[in-house]
């Protein structure tokens, strides 16, 4: 059977483009590890780049075994400048045209479909190496998240004037813990009923001592987990 291919395009903050290829061998001639003749390492060093990660090494082409929609494939985004990036698909070859392709962000716990025509994954990242965060997937695993209807009942906002994070939930949703996570996935601060006097269904948490930048507010409740991106600026 012919090799099946997914061709990706990565657009950097300065507008440059990197093309990547993920290929499936129906006869399992390749594996998820390194395979001579199937995987292509990168040799140029660009200031902003997206690359497949195999055993901590960087590749522009990754060949794997037969297509399995339950698998996910990690890639890294490496940025010296930070800024807005974009990921899209330029072609699906020898795959079912209804195949769905997602970018999974395990910091924000979001799935973004990029297999539809003109659909793209877009995010603004801080400078740094973003590894162990982004994955290519073919199905959504929503078993760890609450329904959209419940998520819509939780409000998370940054109040610039008072320099506070404002979290408001219905009385049916009990907040167990709140984490402040930076854009590379490091936990910066944790609040709970033990160390925060204002912990309630309508709370304002001071963050005037936190450095400016993009963060994820992770709200752990009795109904599930909500992740909300905020930008803190003084």
Coordinates of C-alpha atoms in Angstrom, one line a residue:
X1 CA 0.0 0.0 0.0
X2 CA 1.2 3.6 -0.6
X3 CA 2.7 5.6 2.1
X4 CA 0.3 8.0 3.7
X5 CA 1.4 11.6 4.4
X6 CA 0.4 14.7 6.3
X7 CA 2.2 17.8 5.2
X8 CA 2.5 20.7 7.7
X9 CA 3.4 24.3 7.3
X10 CA 4.8 26.3 10.2
X11 CA 4.7 30.1 10.0
X12 CA 7.1 32.0 12.2
X13 CA 6.5 35.4 13.8
X14 CA 8.7 37.1 11.1
X15 CA 6.7 35.4 8.3
X16 CA 9.1 32.6 7.3
X17 CA 7.7 29.1 6.6
X18 CA 9.0 25.7 7.6
X19 CA 7.5 22.6 5.9
X20 CA 7.3 19.3 7.8
X21 CA 6.2 15.8 6.8
X22 CA 4.6 13.1 8.9
X23 CA 4.5 9.8 7.0
X24 CA 2.7 6.5 7.8
X25 CA 4.0 3.1 6.5
X26 CA 1.1 0.7 6.2
X27 CA 3.5 -2.3 6.4
X28 CA 5.1 -0.9 9.6
X29 CA 8.5 -0.5 7.8
X30 CA 9.1 2.5 10.1
X31 CA 8.6 3.0 13.8
X32 CA 8.0 5.8 16.3
X33 CA 11.7 5.9 17.0
X34 CA 14.6 6.8 14.6
X35 CA 14.5 4.9 11.3
X36 CA 17.3 5.3 8.7
X37 CA 15.9 6.3 5.4
X38 CA 12.5 7.4 6.8
X39 CA 13.4 10.2 9.3
X40 CA 15.3 13.4 8.3
X41 CA 17.2 15.4 10.9
X42 CA 17.4 19.2 10.7
X43 CA 20.8 20.8 10.1
X44 CA 19.9 24.5 9.9
X45 CA 19.5 26.6 13.0
X46 CA 16.6 29.1 12.6
X47 CA 15.7 31.7 15.2
X48 CA 12.1 30.4 15.2
X49 CA 11.2 26.9 14.2
X50 CA 8.9 23.9 14.6
X51 CA 10.4 20.4 14.5
X52 CA 9.4 16.8 15.3
X53 CA 11.0 15.4 18.4
X54 CA 12.4 11.8 18.4
X55 CA 14.4 11.0 21.5
X56 CA 15.2 14.6 22.2
X57 CA 16.5 15.1 18.6
X58 CA 14.9 17.4 16.0
X59 CA 13.5 16.3 12.6
X60 CA 11.7 17.8 9.7
X61 CA 10.5 14.4 8.4
X62 CA 9.2 11.7 10.6
X63 CA 8.2 8.3 9.3
X64 CA 6.2 6.0 11.6
X65 CA 4.3 2.7 11.3
X66 CA 0.7 2.2 10.1
X67 CA -1.8 5.0 10.7
X68 CA -3.3 4.7 14.2
X69 CA -5.7 7.5 15.2
X70 CA -5.1 6.8 18.9
X71 CA -1.4 7.8 18.7
X72 CA 0.0 11.3 19.2
X73 CA 3.3 12.7 18.0
X74 CA 5.3 15.4 19.8
X75 CA 6.9 18.4 18.3
X76 CA 8.8 21.3 19.7
X77 CA 8.5 25.0 19.0
X78 CA 11.8 26.9 19.4
X79 CA 11.7 30.6 19.6
X80 CA 14.5 33.2 20.2
X81 CA 12.2 36.2 19.7
X82 CA 8.7 35.0 20.8
X83 CA 5.6 36.2 19.0
X84 CA 2.6 34.9 17.0
X85 CA 3.0 31.5 15.2
X86 CA 0.7 29.5 12.9
X87 CA 0.4 25.8 12.0
X88 CA -1.6 24.5 9.1
X89 CA -1.9 21.5 6.8
X90 CA -0.9 21.8 3.1
X91 CA -1.9 18.3 2.0
X92 CA -3.2 14.9 3.2
X93 CA -2.0 12.2 0.9
X94 CA -3.5 8.6 0.6
X95 CA -5.5 9.2 3.8
X96 CA -9.3 9.1 4.2
X97 CA -10.4 12.7 3.3
X98 CA -12.4 12.7 6.5
X99 CA -9.3 12.2 8.6
X100 CA -9.2 14.8 11.4
X101 CA -5.9 16.3 12.6
X102 CA -5.6 18.3 15.8
X103 CA -2.9 20.3 17.6
X104 CA -3.1 19.3 21.3
X105 CA -1.6 21.8 23.8
X106 CA -1.2 20.0 27.2
X107 CA -0.6 23.3 29.0
X108 CA -3.9 24.8 28.0
X109 CA -5.5 21.3 27.5
X110 CA -7.0 22.3 24.2
X111 CA -7.5 20.6 20.9
X112 CA -7.5 22.7 17.7
X113 CA -8.6 21.0 14.5
X114 CA -6.3 22.0 11.5
X115 CA -7.5 19.5 8.9
X116 CA -10.5 21.6 7.7
X117 CA -9.9 23.8 4.7
X118 CA -8.4 27.2 5.8
X119 CA -8.3 26.1 9.5
X120 CA -5.1 26.9 11.4
X121 CA -3.6 26.7 14.8
X122 CA -2.5 30.2 16.1
X123 CA -0.9 31.2 19.3
X124 CA 1.4 33.8 20.7
X125 CA 4.3 32.3 22.6
X126 CA 7.1 33.8 24.8
X127 CA 10.7 33.3 23.7
X128 CA 12.1 29.9 24.7
X129 CA 12.0 26.2 23.9
X130 CA 8.5 24.8 24.0
X131 CA 8.9 21.1 24.3
X132 CA 6.7 18.4 25.9
X133 CA 3.8 20.7 25.3
X134 CA 2.5 20.3 21.7
X135 CA 1.3 17.1 20.0
X136 CA -0.2 16.1 16.7
X137 CA -3.3 14.0 17.4
X138 CA -6.1 12.5 15.4
X139 CA -8.9 12.1 18.0
X140 CA -9.9 14.2 21.0
X141 CA -9.4 12.7 24.4
X142 CA -11.9 14.7 26.4
X143 CA -12.2 12.3 29.4
X144 CA -10.3 14.6 31.7
X145 CA -12.4 17.8 30.9
X146 CA -15.8 19.0 31.9
X147 CA -18.5 19.7 29.4
X148 CA -18.6 23.0 27.5
X149 CA -21.8 23.9 29.3
X150 CA -20.2 23.7 32.7
X151 CA -17.0 25.5 31.6
X152 CA -19.1 28.4 30.3
X153 CA -20.4 29.0 33.8
X154 CA -16.9 29.7 35.2
X155 CA -15.5 33.3 34.7
X156 CA -11.8 34.0 34.9
X157 CA -10.4 37.5 34.3
X158 CA -7.4 39.6 35.0
X159 CA -8.3 43.0 36.6
X160 CA -5.6 45.4 35.6
X161 CA -6.6 48.3 37.7
X162 CA -6.5 46.3 41.0
X163 CA -3.9 43.7 39.7
X164 CA -6.1 40.8 40.7
X165 CA -7.3 37.5 39.2
X166 CA -11.1 37.4 39.5
X167 CA -12.7 33.9 39.5
X168 CA -16.4 33.5 39.8
X169 CA -18.3 30.2 39.7
X170 CA -21.9 29.1 40.4
X171 CA -22.6 27.8 43.9
X172 CA -22.9 24.3 42.4
X173 CA -19.2 24.4 41.5
X174 CA -16.7 24.2 44.3
X175 CA -13.2 25.5 43.6
X176 CA -10.6 23.2 45.2
X177 CA -7.3 24.8 44.0
X178 CA -6.1 27.5 41.6
X179 CA -2.7 27.3 39.9
X180 CA -0.8 30.0 38.0
X181 CA 1.3 28.5 35.3
X182 CA 3.7 30.2 33.0
X183 CA 3.7 29.7 29.2
X184 CA 6.4 27.0 29.3
X185 CA 4.3 24.9 31.8
X186 CA 6.1 25.8 35.1
X187 CA 3.8 26.2 38.2
X188 CA 4.4 29.7 39.6
X189 CA 1.9 29.9 42.4
X190 CA -0.8 27.7 44.0
X191 CA -3.8 29.0 45.9
X192 CA -6.3 26.9 48.0
X193 CA -8.6 27.2 51.0
X194 CA -5.7 26.6 53.4
X195 CA -3.4 29.5 52.2
X196 CA -5.9 31.9 50.8
X197 CA -8.4 33.7 53.1
X198 CA -10.6 34.9 50.2
X199 CA -11.1 31.4 48.7
X200 CA -14.7 31.2 47.6
X201 CA -17.1 31.1 44.6
X202 CA -16.4 34.7 43.9
X203 CA -12.7 35.5 44.7
X204 CA -10.1 38.1 43.8
X205 CA -6.5 37.0 44.1
X206 CA -3.8 39.7 44.2
X207 CA -1.0 39.1 41.6
X208 CA 0.8 42.5 41.8
X209 CA 4.0 40.7 42.7
X210 CA 3.9 38.5 39.5
X211 CA 6.1 39.4 36.5
X212 CA 4.4 40.7 33.4
X213 CA 3.7 38.1 30.7
X214 CA 1.3 35.4 29.5
X215 CA 0.0 32.8 32.0
X216 CA -2.5 30.0 32.3
X217 CA -4.9 30.0 35.2
X218 CA -5.8 26.4 36.1
X219 CA -9.0 26.2 38.2
X220 CA -9.5 22.8 39.7
X221 CA -13.1 22.2 40.8
X222 CA -15.4 19.4 41.9
X223 CA -16.8 19.3 38.3
X224 CA -13.5 19.2 36.5
X225 CA -10.6 21.5 35.4
X226 CA -10.7 24.8 33.6
X227 CA -7.6 26.4 32.0
X228 CA -7.8 30.0 31.0
X229 CA -5.0 32.0 29.4
X230 CA -4.5 35.6 30.7
X231 CA -1.9 38.3 30.1
X232 CA -0.7 40.0 33.3
X233 CA 0.6 43.6 32.8
X234 CA 1.3 46.2 35.5

